[in-house]
PDB file of C-alpha atoms and ligand atoms in Angstrom:
ATOM      1  CA  MET A   1       6.101  -0.334 -23.463  1.00 86.00           C
ATOM      2  CA  VAL A   2       4.441   0.056 -20.076  1.00 91.00           C
ATOM      3  CA  HIS A   3       6.726   1.472 -17.404  1.00 95.00           C
ATOM      4  CA  ARG A   4       7.273  -0.843 -14.446  1.00 97.00           C
ATOM      5  CA  TYR A   5       7.966   0.215 -10.897  1.00 98.00           C
ATOM      6  CA  LYS A   6      10.449  -1.718  -8.841  1.00 98.00           C
ATOM      7  CA  SER A   7       9.545  -2.703  -5.298  1.00 98.00           C
ATOM      8  CA  TYR A   8      13.119  -2.028  -4.189  1.00 98.00           C
ATOM      9  CA  ILE A   9      13.112  -5.225  -2.182  1.00 98.00           C
ATOM     10  CA  ARG A  10      16.383  -6.902  -3.066  1.00 97.00           C
ATOM     11  CA  GLY A  11      15.877 -10.405  -4.366  1.00 96.00           C
ATOM     12  CA  PHE A  12      12.140  -9.827  -4.873  1.00 97.00           C
ATOM     13  CA  ASP A  13      12.197  -7.541  -7.915  1.00 96.00           C
ATOM     14  CA  GLU A  14      13.789 -10.334  -9.937  1.00 95.00           C
ATOM     15  CA  GLU A  15      10.826 -12.548  -9.024  1.00 96.00           C
ATOM     16  CA  LEU A  16       8.334  -9.835  -9.961  1.00 95.00           C
ATOM     17  CA  GLY A  17       9.147 -10.260 -13.647  1.00 89.00           C
ATOM     18  CA  GLY A  18      10.393  -6.724 -14.127  1.00 83.00           C
ATOM     19  CA  GLY A  19       8.153  -4.935 -11.653  1.00 94.00           C
ATOM     20  CA  ILE A  20       4.734  -3.460 -11.096  1.00 98.00           C
ATOM     21  CA  PRO A  21       3.102  -2.126 -14.269  1.00 98.00           C
ATOM     22  CA  GLU A  22       2.292   1.565 -14.273  1.00 97.00           C
ATOM     23  CA  GLY A  23      -1.375   2.317 -13.551  1.00 97.00           C
ATOM     24  CA  HIS A  24      -1.967  -0.856 -11.564  1.00 98.00           C
ATOM     25  CA  ILE A  25      -3.854  -0.885  -8.258  1.00 97.00           C
ATOM     26  CA  ILE A  26      -1.996  -3.144  -5.882  1.00 97.00           C
ATOM     27  CA  LEU A  27      -3.180  -4.523  -2.579  1.00 95.00           C
ATOM     28  CA  ILE A  28      -0.567  -4.924   0.141  1.00 96.00           C
ATOM     29  CA  SER A  29      -2.225  -7.121   2.697  1.00 93.00           C
ATOM     30  CA  GLY A  30      -1.159  -8.660   5.943  1.00 93.00           C
ATOM     31  CA  THR A  31      -1.852  -9.055   9.606  1.00 91.00           C
ATOM     32  CA  PRO A  32      -0.653  -6.462  12.198  1.00 91.00           C
ATOM     33  CA  GLY A  33       3.068  -5.736  12.285  1.00 94.00           C
ATOM     34  CA  THR A  34       3.986  -7.475   9.039  1.00 96.00           C
ATOM     35  CA  MET A  35       5.574  -4.191   7.825  1.00 98.00           C
ATOM     36  CA  LYS A  36       2.855  -3.286   5.336  1.00 97.00           C
ATOM     37  CA  SER A  37       3.314   0.461   5.871  1.00 97.00           C
ATOM     38  CA  SER A  38       7.102   0.179   5.713  1.00 98.00           C
ATOM     39  CA  VAL A  39       7.080  -1.848   2.477  1.00 98.00           C
ATOM     40  CA  ALA A  40       4.703   0.670   0.858  1.00 98.00           C
ATOM     41  CA  TYR A  41       6.717   3.644   2.039  1.00 98.00           C
ATOM     42  CA  ASN A  42       9.912   2.003   0.846  1.00 98.00           C
ATOM     43  CA  ILE A  43       8.474   1.747  -2.696  1.00 98.00           C
ATOM     44  CA  LEU A  44       7.636   5.439  -2.737  1.00 98.00           C
ATOM     45  CA  TYR A  45      10.940   6.472  -1.138  1.00 98.00           C
ATOM     46  CA  ASN A  46      13.144   4.581  -3.569  1.00 97.00           C
ATOM     47  CA  ASN A  47      11.192   5.424  -6.700  1.00 98.00           C
ATOM     48  CA  ILE A  48      11.467   9.090  -5.731  1.00 97.00           C
ATOM     49  CA  LYS A  49      15.193   8.756  -5.070  1.00 96.00           C
ATOM     50  CA  HIS A  50      16.100   6.714  -8.104  1.00 96.00           C
ATOM     51  CA  GLU A  51      13.344   7.149 -10.701  1.00 95.00           C
ATOM     52  CA  ASP A  52      12.208  10.749 -10.307  1.00 94.00           C
ATOM     53  CA  SER A  53       8.734   9.767  -9.089  1.00 98.00           C
ATOM     54  CA  VAL A  54       6.496  12.013  -6.999  1.00 98.00           C
ATOM     55  CA  GLY A  55       4.549  10.264  -4.244  1.00 98.00           C
ATOM     56  CA  VAL A  56       1.587  10.832  -1.959  1.00 97.00           C
ATOM     57  CA  TYR A  57       1.131   8.723   1.170  1.00 96.00           C
ATOM     58  CA  VAL A  58      -2.324   8.908   2.709  1.00 93.00           C
ATOM     59  CA  SER A  59      -2.286   7.722   6.295  1.00 92.00           C
ATOM     60  CA  LEU A  60      -5.808   7.062   7.459  1.00 87.00           C
ATOM     61  CA  GLU A  61      -5.076   5.198  10.670  1.00 85.00           C
ATOM     62  CA  GLN A  62      -1.754   6.499  11.907  1.00 89.00           C
ATOM     63  CA  SER A  63      -0.803  10.103  12.593  1.00 90.00           C
ATOM     64  CA  ARG A  64       1.953  11.594  10.443  1.00 92.00           C
ATOM     65  CA  GLU A  65       4.279  11.722  13.478  1.00 93.00           C
ATOM     66  CA  ASN A  66       3.633   8.093  14.320  1.00 94.00           C
ATOM     67  CA  LEU A  67       4.337   6.980  10.764  1.00 95.00           C
ATOM     68  CA  LEU A  68       7.522   9.095  10.627  1.00 95.00           C
ATOM     69  CA  PHE A  69       8.711   7.518  13.853  1.00 96.00           C
ATOM     70  CA  GLN A  70       8.649   4.139  12.108  1.00 96.00           C
ATOM     71  CA  ILE A  71      10.179   5.569   8.904  1.00 96.00           C
ATOM     72  CA  ASN A  72      13.029   7.212  10.833  1.00 96.00           C
ATOM     73  CA  SER A  73      13.841   3.971  12.588  1.00 96.00           C
ATOM     74  CA  LEU A  74      14.398   2.457   9.141  1.00 97.00           C
ATOM     75  CA  GLY A  75      16.500   5.458   8.055  1.00 96.00           C
ATOM     76  CA  LEU A  76      14.274   6.295   5.089  1.00 95.00           C
ATOM     77  CA  GLN A  77      13.631   9.930   5.915  1.00 90.00           C
ATOM     78  CA  ASP A  78      16.055  11.910   3.702  1.00 91.00           C
ATOM     79  CA  VAL A  79      13.692  12.657   0.847  1.00 92.00           C
ATOM     80  CA  GLU A  80      12.873  15.984  -0.796  1.00 90.00           C
ATOM     81  CA  GLU A  81       9.806  17.369   0.878  1.00 87.00           C
ATOM     82  CA  LEU A  82       8.128  18.420  -2.345  1.00 89.00           C
ATOM     83  CA  LYS A  83       8.393  14.921  -3.756  1.00 97.00           C
ATOM     84  CA  LEU A  84       6.747  13.042  -0.950  1.00 97.00           C
ATOM     85  CA  THR A  85       3.586  14.337   0.661  1.00 95.00           C
ATOM     86  CA  ILE A  86       2.211  12.571   3.697  1.00 94.00           C
ATOM     87  CA  LEU A  87      -1.441  13.269   4.057  1.00 91.00           C
ATOM     88  CA  ASP A  88      -2.598  12.619   7.551  1.00 87.00           C
ATOM     89  CA  MET A  89      -6.302  11.911   7.385  1.00 74.00           C
ATOM     90  CA  ALA A  90      -6.637  10.914  11.055  1.00 69.00           C
ATOM     91  CA  LYS A  91      -7.860  14.340  11.990  1.00 64.00           C
ATOM     92  CA  ILE A  92     -10.261  14.562   9.103  1.00 67.00           C
ATOM     93  CA  ARG A  93     -11.659  11.161   9.922  1.00 66.00           C
ATOM     94  CA  LYS A  94     -12.352  12.271  13.440  1.00 66.00           C
ATOM     95  CA  GLU A  95     -14.190  15.290  12.116  1.00 65.00           C
ATOM     96  CA  VAL A  96     -16.449  13.610   9.613  1.00 67.00           C
ATOM     97  CA  ASP A  97     -19.535  11.860  10.750  1.00 62.00           C
ATOM     98  CA  MET A  98     -18.793   8.204  10.249  1.00 58.00           C
ATOM     99  CA  THR A  99     -22.465   7.263  10.520  1.00 56.00           C
ATOM    100  CA  ARG A 100     -23.325   9.268   7.450  1.00 61.00           C
ATOM    101  CA  GLU A 101     -22.691   7.630   4.153  1.00 57.00           C
ATOM    102  CA  LYS A 102     -18.975   7.701   3.230  1.00 57.00           C
ATOM    103  CA  PRO A 103     -18.323  11.467   3.464  1.00 67.00           C
ATOM    104  CA  TRP A 104     -14.628  10.933   4.221  1.00 72.00           C
ATOM    105  CA  LEU A 105     -14.158   9.265   0.856  1.00 80.00           C
ATOM    106  CA  ASP A 106     -15.324  12.479  -0.809  1.00 83.00           C
ATOM    107  CA  VAL A 107     -12.902  14.430   1.379  1.00 83.00           C
ATOM    108  CA  LEU A 108     -10.103  12.114   0.322  1.00 87.00           C
ATOM    109  CA  LYS A 109     -10.971  12.421  -3.367  1.00 90.00           C
ATOM    110  CA  ARG A 110     -10.980  16.209  -3.117  1.00 89.00           C
ATOM    111  CA  HIS A 111      -7.516  16.212  -1.530  1.00 90.00           C
ATOM    112  CA  LEU A 112      -6.139  13.824  -4.121  1.00 94.00           C
ATOM    113  CA  ASN A 113      -7.550  15.839  -7.013  1.00 96.00           C
ATOM    114  CA  TYR A 114      -5.919  18.959  -5.627  1.00 94.00           C
ATOM    115  CA  LEU A 115      -2.574  17.221  -5.077  1.00 94.00           C
ATOM    116  CA  LYS A 116      -2.673  15.728  -8.570  1.00 97.00           C
ATOM    117  CA  GLU A 117      -3.122  19.204 -10.042  1.00 97.00           C
ATOM    118  CA  THR A 118      -0.446  20.845  -7.943  1.00 97.00           C
ATOM    119  CA  LEU A 119       2.198  18.116  -7.614  1.00 96.00           C
ATOM    120  CA  SER A 120       1.382  15.836 -10.519  1.00 97.00           C
ATOM    121  CA  PHE A 121       2.224  12.744  -8.460  1.00 98.00           C
ATOM    122  CA  ASP A 122       2.506   9.311 -10.023  1.00 98.00           C
ATOM    123  CA  LEU A 123       2.594   7.027  -6.948  1.00 98.00           C
ATOM    124  CA  LEU A 124      -0.074   6.800  -4.264  1.00 98.00           C
ATOM    125  CA  VAL A 125      -0.358   4.812  -1.040  1.00 97.00           C
ATOM    126  CA  ILE A 126      -3.621   4.522   0.868  1.00 94.00           C
ATOM    127  CA  ASP A 127      -2.881   3.207   4.355  1.00 93.00           C
ATOM    128  CA  SER A 128      -5.267   1.629   4.951  1.00 87.00           C
ATOM    129  CA  LEU A 129      -8.518   1.340   3.095  1.00 81.00           C
ATOM    130  CA  PRO A 130     -11.302   0.632   5.576  1.00 71.00           C
ATOM    131  CA  VAL A 131     -13.126  -1.579   3.168  1.00 68.00           C
ATOM    132  CA  VAL A 132     -15.538  -3.050   5.673  1.00 64.00           C
ATOM    133  CA  GLU A 133     -16.542   0.365   6.917  1.00 67.00           C
ATOM    134  CA  MET A 134     -16.819   1.649   3.345  1.00 67.00           C
ATOM    135  CA  ILE A 135     -19.093  -0.994   2.055  1.00 63.00           C
ATOM    136  CA  SER A 136     -21.077  -2.082   5.078  1.00 67.00           C
ATOM    137  CA  LYS A 137     -23.778   0.405   4.302  1.00 68.00           C
ATOM    138  CA  VAL A 138     -23.748  -0.266   0.593  1.00 70.00           C
ATOM    139  CA  GLU A 139     -25.900  -2.893  -1.016  1.00 73.00           C
ATOM    140  CA  ASP A 140     -23.666  -3.747  -3.904  1.00 77.00           C
ATOM    141  CA  ALA A 141     -20.232  -3.648  -2.256  1.00 73.00           C
ATOM    142  CA  ARG A 142     -18.361  -4.895  -5.251  1.00 79.00           C
ATOM    143  CA  ALA A 143     -19.783  -2.249  -7.559  1.00 83.00           C
ATOM    144  CA  TYR A 144     -19.113   0.471  -5.024  1.00 82.00           C
ATOM    145  CA  LEU A 145     -15.433  -0.518  -4.749  1.00 85.00           C
ATOM    146  CA  PHE A 146     -15.235  -0.944  -8.516  1.00 90.00           C
ATOM    147  CA  TYR A 147     -16.257   2.703  -9.023  1.00 91.00           C
ATOM    148  CA  PHE A 148     -13.727   3.919  -6.484  1.00 92.00           C
ATOM    149  CA  PHE A 149     -10.991   1.953  -8.238  1.00 94.00           C
ATOM    150  CA  GLU A 150     -12.110   3.349 -11.602  1.00 95.00           C
ATOM    151  CA  TRP A 151     -11.813   6.813 -10.102  1.00 96.00           C
ATOM    152  CA  LEU A 152      -8.262   5.980  -9.030  1.00 96.00           C
ATOM    153  CA  ARG A 153      -7.436   4.745 -12.530  1.00 96.00           C
ATOM    154  CA  ASP A 154      -8.725   7.989 -14.043  1.00 97.00           C
ATOM    155  CA  LEU A 155      -6.363   9.849 -11.738  1.00 97.00           C
ATOM    156  CA  LYS A 156      -3.523   8.227 -13.732  1.00 97.00           C
ATOM    157  CA  VAL A 157      -1.482   7.040 -10.798  1.00 98.00           C
ATOM    158  CA  THR A 158      -0.136   3.696  -9.614  1.00 98.00           C
ATOM    159  CA  THR A 159      -1.786   2.926  -6.285  1.00 98.00           C
ATOM    160  CA  PHE A 160      -0.846   0.741  -3.349  1.00 98.00           C
ATOM    161  CA  ILE A 161      -3.763   0.031  -1.055  1.00 95.00           C
ATOM    162  CA  ILE A 162      -2.912  -1.431   2.308  1.00 95.00           C
ATOM    163  CA  SER A 163      -5.461  -3.790   3.710  1.00 90.00           C
ATOM    164  CA  GLU A 164      -5.515  -5.545   7.005  1.00 84.00           C
ATOM    165  CA  ILE A 165      -6.539  -9.127   6.749  1.00 76.00           C
ATOM    166  CA  SER A 166      -8.160 -11.225   9.381  1.00 62.00           C
ATOM    167  CA  THR A 167      -6.521 -14.459  10.319  1.00 56.00           C
ATOM    168  CA  ASP A 168      -9.419 -16.371   8.801  1.00 61.00           C
ATOM    169  CA  PRO A 169      -7.942 -17.816   5.589  1.00 62.00           C
ATOM    170  CA  THR A 170     -11.309 -18.938   4.262  1.00 68.00           C
ATOM    171  CA  LYS A 171     -12.568 -15.370   3.740  1.00 68.00           C
ATOM    172  CA  VAL A 172     -12.243 -13.719   0.368  1.00 70.00           C
ATOM    173  CA  TYR A 173     -12.847 -10.007   0.016  1.00 74.00           C
ATOM    174  CA  PRO A 174     -14.130  -8.092  -3.014  1.00 76.00           C
ATOM    175  CA  GLU A 175     -10.996  -5.938  -3.197  1.00 81.00           C
ATOM    176  CA  GLU A 176      -8.965  -9.067  -3.836  1.00 82.00           C
ATOM    177  CA  PHE A 177     -10.732  -9.566  -7.156  1.00 83.00           C
ATOM    178  CA  LEU A 178     -10.849  -5.935  -8.152  1.00 89.00           C
ATOM    179  CA  THR A 179      -7.188  -5.012  -7.716  1.00 93.00           C
ATOM    180  CA  ASP A 180      -4.554  -5.759 -10.367  1.00 96.00           C
ATOM    181  CA  GLY A 181      -2.076  -7.255  -7.949  1.00 96.00           C
ATOM    182  CA  ILE A 182      -1.764  -8.602  -4.416  1.00 95.00           C
ATOM    183  CA  ILE A 183       1.377  -8.639  -2.316  1.00 96.00           C
ATOM    184  CA  LEU A 184       0.867 -10.649   0.852  1.00 95.00           C
ATOM    185  CA  LEU A 185       2.937 -10.171   3.985  1.00 97.00           C
ATOM    186  CA  THR A 186       2.865 -12.838   6.670  1.00 95.00           C
ATOM    187  CA  MET A 187       4.650 -14.048   9.790  1.00 96.00           C
ATOM    188  CA  GLU A 188       5.445 -17.743   9.938  1.00 94.00           C
ATOM    189  CA  ARG A 189       6.643 -19.761  12.829  1.00 95.00           C
ATOM    190  CA  VAL A 190       9.716 -21.646  11.592  1.00 94.00           C
ATOM    191  CA  ASN A 191      10.599 -23.621  14.686  1.00 95.00           C
ATOM    192  CA  GLU A 192       9.820 -23.848  18.394  1.00 96.00           C
ATOM    193  CA  VAL A 193      10.737 -20.210  19.021  1.00 97.00           C
ATOM    194  CA  ASP A 194      11.381 -18.267  15.778  1.00 96.00           C
ATOM    195  CA  VAL A 195       8.916 -16.390  13.657  1.00 96.00           C
ATOM    196  CA  HIS A 196      10.009 -15.052  10.263  1.00 97.00           C
ATOM    197  CA  ARG A 197       8.464 -12.384   8.079  1.00 98.00           C
ATOM    198  CA  ARG A 198       7.425 -13.573   4.655  1.00 97.00           C
ATOM    199  CA  ILE A 199       6.449 -11.907   1.389  1.00 97.00           C
ATOM    200  CA  ARG A 200       4.570 -13.408  -1.542  1.00 97.00           C
ATOM    201  CA  CYS A 201       3.216 -12.025  -4.799  1.00 97.00           C
ATOM    202  CA  VAL A 202      -0.228 -13.615  -4.990  1.00 95.00           C
ATOM    203  CA  LYS A 203      -1.165 -11.979  -8.288  1.00 95.00           C
ATOM    204  CA  MET A 204       0.107  -9.350 -10.690  1.00 97.00           C
ATOM    205  CA  ARG A 205      -1.897  -8.942 -13.858  1.00 97.00           C
ATOM    206  CA  GLY A 206       0.188  -9.023 -17.022  1.00 96.00           C
ATOM    207  CA  VAL A 207       3.332 -10.206 -15.236  1.00 96.00           C
ATOM    208  CA  ASN A 208       4.988 -13.587 -15.204  1.00 96.00           C
ATOM    209  CA  HIS A 209       5.916 -13.592 -11.513  1.00 97.00           C
ATOM    210  CA  ASN A 210       7.004 -16.125  -8.950  1.00 97.00           C
ATOM    211  CA  THR A 211       4.111 -17.134  -6.708  1.00 96.00           C
ATOM    212  CA  GLY A 212       6.242 -18.468  -3.844  1.00 96.00           C
ATOM    213  CA  TYR A 213       7.020 -17.242  -0.362  1.00 97.00           C
ATOM    214  CA  PHE A 214      10.260 -15.418   0.430  1.00 98.00           C
ATOM    215  CA  THR A 215      11.732 -14.467   3.771  1.00 98.00           C
ATOM    216  CA  LEU A 216      11.563 -10.686   4.237  1.00 98.00           C
ATOM    217  CA  GLU A 217      14.151  -8.797   6.264  1.00 98.00           C
ATOM    218  CA  PHE A 218      15.146  -5.198   6.678  1.00 98.00           C
ATOM    219  CA  LYS A 219      18.904  -4.984   6.921  1.00 95.00           C
ATOM    220  CA  ASP A 220      21.726  -2.729   5.737  1.00 93.00           C
ATOM    221  CA  ASP A 221      19.153   0.054   5.123  1.00 93.00           C
ATOM    222  CA  ALA A 222      17.101  -2.007   2.695  1.00 97.00           C
ATOM    223  CA  PHE A 223      14.452  -4.651   2.410  1.00 98.00           C
ATOM    224  CA  GLN A 224      15.750  -8.029   1.264  1.00 98.00           C
ATOM    225  CA  ALA A 225      13.901 -11.125   0.203  1.00 98.00           C
ATOM    226  CA  SER A 226      15.552 -14.518   0.264  1.00 97.00           C
ATOM    227  CA  GLN A 227      14.495 -18.069  -0.384  1.00 93.00           C
ATOM    228  CA  ALA A 228      12.210 -19.128   2.465  1.00 84.00           C
ATOM    229  CA  ILE A 229      13.300 -22.136   4.483  1.00 76.00           C
TER     230      ILE A 229
HETATM  231  N1  ATP B 301      14.817  -0.607  12.077  1.00 96.41           N
HETATM  232  C1  ATP B 301      14.017  -1.658  11.947  1.00 96.41           C
HETATM  233  N2  ATP B 301      14.459  -2.757  11.315  1.00 96.41           N
HETATM  234  C2  ATP B 301      13.675  -3.820  11.159  1.00 96.41           C
HETATM  235  N3  ATP B 301      12.408  -3.897  11.575  1.00 96.41           N
HETATM  236  C3  ATP B 301      11.891  -2.824  12.210  1.00 96.41           C
HETATM  237  C4  ATP B 301      12.683  -1.665  12.428  1.00 96.41           C
HETATM  238  N4  ATP B 301      11.907  -0.762  13.063  1.00 96.41           N
HETATM  239  C5  ATP B 301      10.703  -1.340  13.238  1.00 96.41           C
HETATM  240  N5  ATP B 301      10.679  -2.581  12.741  1.00 96.41           N
HETATM  241  C6  ATP B 301       9.568  -3.502  12.699  1.00 96.41           C
HETATM  242  O1  ATP B 301       8.539  -2.916  11.931  1.00 96.41           O
HETATM  243  C7  ATP B 301       7.298  -3.249  12.524  1.00 96.41           C
HETATM  244  C8  ATP B 301       6.241  -2.235  12.179  1.00 96.41           C
HETATM  245  O2  ATP B 301       6.220  -2.026  10.794  1.00 96.41           O
HETATM  246  P1  ATP B 301       4.944  -1.363  10.077  1.00 96.41           P
HETATM  247  O3  ATP B 301       4.396  -0.273  10.924  1.00 96.41           O
HETATM  248  O4  ATP B 301       5.362  -1.062   8.689  1.00 96.41           O
HETATM  249  O5  ATP B 301       3.955  -2.610  10.081  1.00 96.41           O
HETATM  250  P2  ATP B 301       2.423  -2.642   9.660  1.00 96.41           P
HETATM  251  O6  ATP B 301       2.161  -3.982   9.069  1.00 96.41           O
HETATM  252  O7  ATP B 301       2.100  -1.457   8.823  1.00 96.41           O
HETATM  253  O8  ATP B 301       1.745  -2.551  11.071  1.00 96.41           O
HETATM  254  P3  ATP B 301       0.237  -2.143  11.447  1.00 96.41           P
HETATM  255  O9  ATP B 301      -0.512  -3.428  11.331  1.00 96.41           O
HETATM  256  O10 ATP B 301       0.351  -1.661  12.837  1.00 96.41           O
HETATM  257  O11 ATP B 301      -0.206  -1.095  10.494  1.00 96.41           O
HETATM  258  C9  ATP B 301       7.578  -3.285  13.994  1.00 96.41           C
HETATM  259  O12 ATP B 301       6.668  -4.127  14.646  1.00 96.41           O
HETATM  260  C10 ATP B 301       8.987  -3.766  14.076  1.00 96.41           C
HETATM  261  O13 ATP B 301       9.002  -5.177  14.246  1.00 96.41           O
HETATM  262 MG1   MG B 302       0.725   0.050   9.086  1.00 96.41          MG
END
């Protein structure tokens, strides 16, 4: 039996048909401010607290302090330091020459290999994967991403990749085909003045999940999903 990770979003796990299968690469996508980072962190946090997982959170766009500011406001900070490593790649990204071909990806892989050996982590978040930047210089973008994902699979971890989506709904990106699952976060205007957060499982290979939209809220120290109205 494959182990399944819970999302720890109340009301949503039931709709995920038992959870996210171990070893999957999951895309968490959404426009700015849809709580992508918080949802991903929340999965790591709770699986560490309740399931004895070890997590690594790679923050490529936000400094560690900035991410922790958000995390603290949600009250999700009391976790054993050895069990959750936040790798702040912002500095490294500044140092590497972005015009040369993908050197930062090699830096990232080196770090992850080292952490795997020393911490033996099972959950990984990459926030966020600059797919456009990664593949713009590569002729066969899909193959390039494919090999990176294969590398992640060989690492024997379950990965959450955060991706920012444009507001153009007609665009489809290669990572959407290559990942095993997609969790979409949106903001919907529900009347003249109110905008609600929504969550939807677009795909999850090997899982009989609900494909509908749910309203997403953070209250009483936890994420909750309820029937969207
Ligand atoms: N305590 C809180 N309870 C509920 N919502 C909060 C709380 N603190 C912050 N937020 C919301 O969380 C949002 C930011 O969440 P987060 O950083 O996870 O989003 P994101 O999708 O990763 O954003 P970005 O596109 O900038 O990466 C804020 O805009 C705010 O609306
Ligand atoms: Mg974010």
